[in-house]
Coordinates of C-alpha atoms in Angstrom, one line a residue:
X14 CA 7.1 18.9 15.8
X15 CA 9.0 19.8 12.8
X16 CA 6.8 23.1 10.9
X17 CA 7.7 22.5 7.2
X18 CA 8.5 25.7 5.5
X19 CA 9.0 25.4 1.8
X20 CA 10.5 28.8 0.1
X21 CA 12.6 30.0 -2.8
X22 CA 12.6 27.5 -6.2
X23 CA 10.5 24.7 -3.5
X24 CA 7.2 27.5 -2.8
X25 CA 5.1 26.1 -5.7
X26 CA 2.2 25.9 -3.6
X27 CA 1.3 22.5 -5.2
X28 CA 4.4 20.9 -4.0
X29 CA 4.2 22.4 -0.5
X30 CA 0.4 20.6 -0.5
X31 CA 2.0 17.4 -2.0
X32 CA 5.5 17.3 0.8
X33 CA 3.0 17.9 3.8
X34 CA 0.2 15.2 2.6
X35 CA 3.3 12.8 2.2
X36 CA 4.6 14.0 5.7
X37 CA 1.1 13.1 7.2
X38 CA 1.1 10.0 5.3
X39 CA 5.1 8.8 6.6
X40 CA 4.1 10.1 10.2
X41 CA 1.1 7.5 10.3
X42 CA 2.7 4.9 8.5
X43 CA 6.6 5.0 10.9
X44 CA 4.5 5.7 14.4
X45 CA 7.4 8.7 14.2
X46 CA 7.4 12.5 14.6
X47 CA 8.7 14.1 12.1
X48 CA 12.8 14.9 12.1
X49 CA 14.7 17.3 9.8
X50 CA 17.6 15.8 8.2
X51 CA 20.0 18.1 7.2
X52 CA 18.7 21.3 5.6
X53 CA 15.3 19.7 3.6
X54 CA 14.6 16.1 4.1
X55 CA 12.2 15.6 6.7
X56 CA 12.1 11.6 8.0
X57 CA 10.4 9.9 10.0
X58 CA 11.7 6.5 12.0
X59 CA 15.3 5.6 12.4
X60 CA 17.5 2.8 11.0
X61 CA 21.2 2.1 10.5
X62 CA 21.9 2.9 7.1
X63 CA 24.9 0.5 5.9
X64 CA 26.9 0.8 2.6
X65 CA 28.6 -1.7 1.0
X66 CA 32.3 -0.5 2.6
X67 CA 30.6 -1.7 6.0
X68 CA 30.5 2.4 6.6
X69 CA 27.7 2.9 9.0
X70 CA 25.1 5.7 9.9
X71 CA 22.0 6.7 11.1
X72 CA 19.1 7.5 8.4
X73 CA 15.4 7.8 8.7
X74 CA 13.0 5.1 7.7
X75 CA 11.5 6.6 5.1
X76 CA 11.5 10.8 4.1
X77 CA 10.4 13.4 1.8
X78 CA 11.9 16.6 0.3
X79 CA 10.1 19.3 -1.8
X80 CA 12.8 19.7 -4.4
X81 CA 13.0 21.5 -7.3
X82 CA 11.6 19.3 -10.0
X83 CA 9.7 16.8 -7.7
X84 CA 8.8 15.6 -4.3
X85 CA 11.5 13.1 -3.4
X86 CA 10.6 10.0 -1.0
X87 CA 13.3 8.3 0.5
X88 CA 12.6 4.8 1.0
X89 CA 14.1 1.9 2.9
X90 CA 16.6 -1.0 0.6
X91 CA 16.8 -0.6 -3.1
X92 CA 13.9 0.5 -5.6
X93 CA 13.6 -3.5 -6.3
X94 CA 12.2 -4.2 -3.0
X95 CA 9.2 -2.1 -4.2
X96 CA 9.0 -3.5 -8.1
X97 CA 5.5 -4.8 -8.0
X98 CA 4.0 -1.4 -6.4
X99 CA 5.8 0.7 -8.5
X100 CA 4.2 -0.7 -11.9
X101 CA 0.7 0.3 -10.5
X102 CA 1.3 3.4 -9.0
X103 CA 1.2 5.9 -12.2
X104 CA 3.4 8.8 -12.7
X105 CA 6.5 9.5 -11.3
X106 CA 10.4 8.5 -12.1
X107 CA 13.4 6.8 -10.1
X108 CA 17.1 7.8 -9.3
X109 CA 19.3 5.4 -7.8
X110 CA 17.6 5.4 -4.5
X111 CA 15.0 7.5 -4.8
X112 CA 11.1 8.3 -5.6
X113 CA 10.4 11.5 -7.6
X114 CA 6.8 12.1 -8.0
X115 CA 5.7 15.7 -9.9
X116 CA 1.9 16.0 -8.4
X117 CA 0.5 13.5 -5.8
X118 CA -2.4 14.1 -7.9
X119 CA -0.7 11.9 -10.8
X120 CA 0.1 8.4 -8.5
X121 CA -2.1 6.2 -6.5
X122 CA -2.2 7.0 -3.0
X123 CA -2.9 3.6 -2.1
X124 CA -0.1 2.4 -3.6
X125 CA 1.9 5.1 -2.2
X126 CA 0.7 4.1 1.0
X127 CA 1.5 0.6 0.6
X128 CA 5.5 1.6 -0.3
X129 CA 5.7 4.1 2.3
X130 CA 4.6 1.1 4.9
X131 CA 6.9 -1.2 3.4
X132 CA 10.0 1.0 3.9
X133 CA 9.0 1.6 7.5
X134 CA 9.2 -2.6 7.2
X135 CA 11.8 -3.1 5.9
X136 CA 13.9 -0.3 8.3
X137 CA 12.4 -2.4 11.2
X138 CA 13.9 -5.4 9.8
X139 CA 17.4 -3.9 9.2

């Protein structure tokens, strides 16, 4: 089991609350124990992760990170395959690939839910 420790710009308490109820949430939703990714992205599942060059690697299902400015979920295909959740689940932004959500208190968590079993999905289908 992977024991999340969240320190230096990342120990708002709030946002160590928010990365561990996501982490509970991914860990139900992939079947998966947790794995650390590199040195703060914590996934859960496995899937070949291919870029258009035809460059291959392995990449979690779906992941979190407490950063900085936001907790950042890693999901599974582009930010189009989750369009219609995204307009009903209430605050948070988008980078090219990624969620970014300030307070889990600001988003539905049953859309959240919904996303985070989609990208476990969709990595199955992959």
């Amino acid at each position: 089991a992977v024991r999340l420790v969240i320190h230096g710009a990342d120990a708002d308490p709030q946002r160590q609350a928010d990365t561990r109820a996501v982490c509970a949430l991914m860990a139900k939703a992939a079947k998966a124990p947790a794995v650390m990714w590199g040195p703060s992205i914590v996934g859960f599942g496995h899937r070949r992760l291919r870029y258009p060059d035809g460059r291959e690697i392995d990449w979690m299902a779906v992941g979190v990170s407490p950063r900085k400015a936001a907790t950042t979920l890693y999901l599974t295909g582009g930010l189009d395959e989750y369009a219609d959740l995204l307009a009903d689940l209430g605050k948070h932004t988008t980078g090219k690939g990624c969620l970014y959500v300030k307070k889990l208190d600001d988003v539905d968590l049953t859309v959240l839910t919904t996303i985070v079993a989609r990208s476990v999905s969709l990595a199955k289908k992959a």
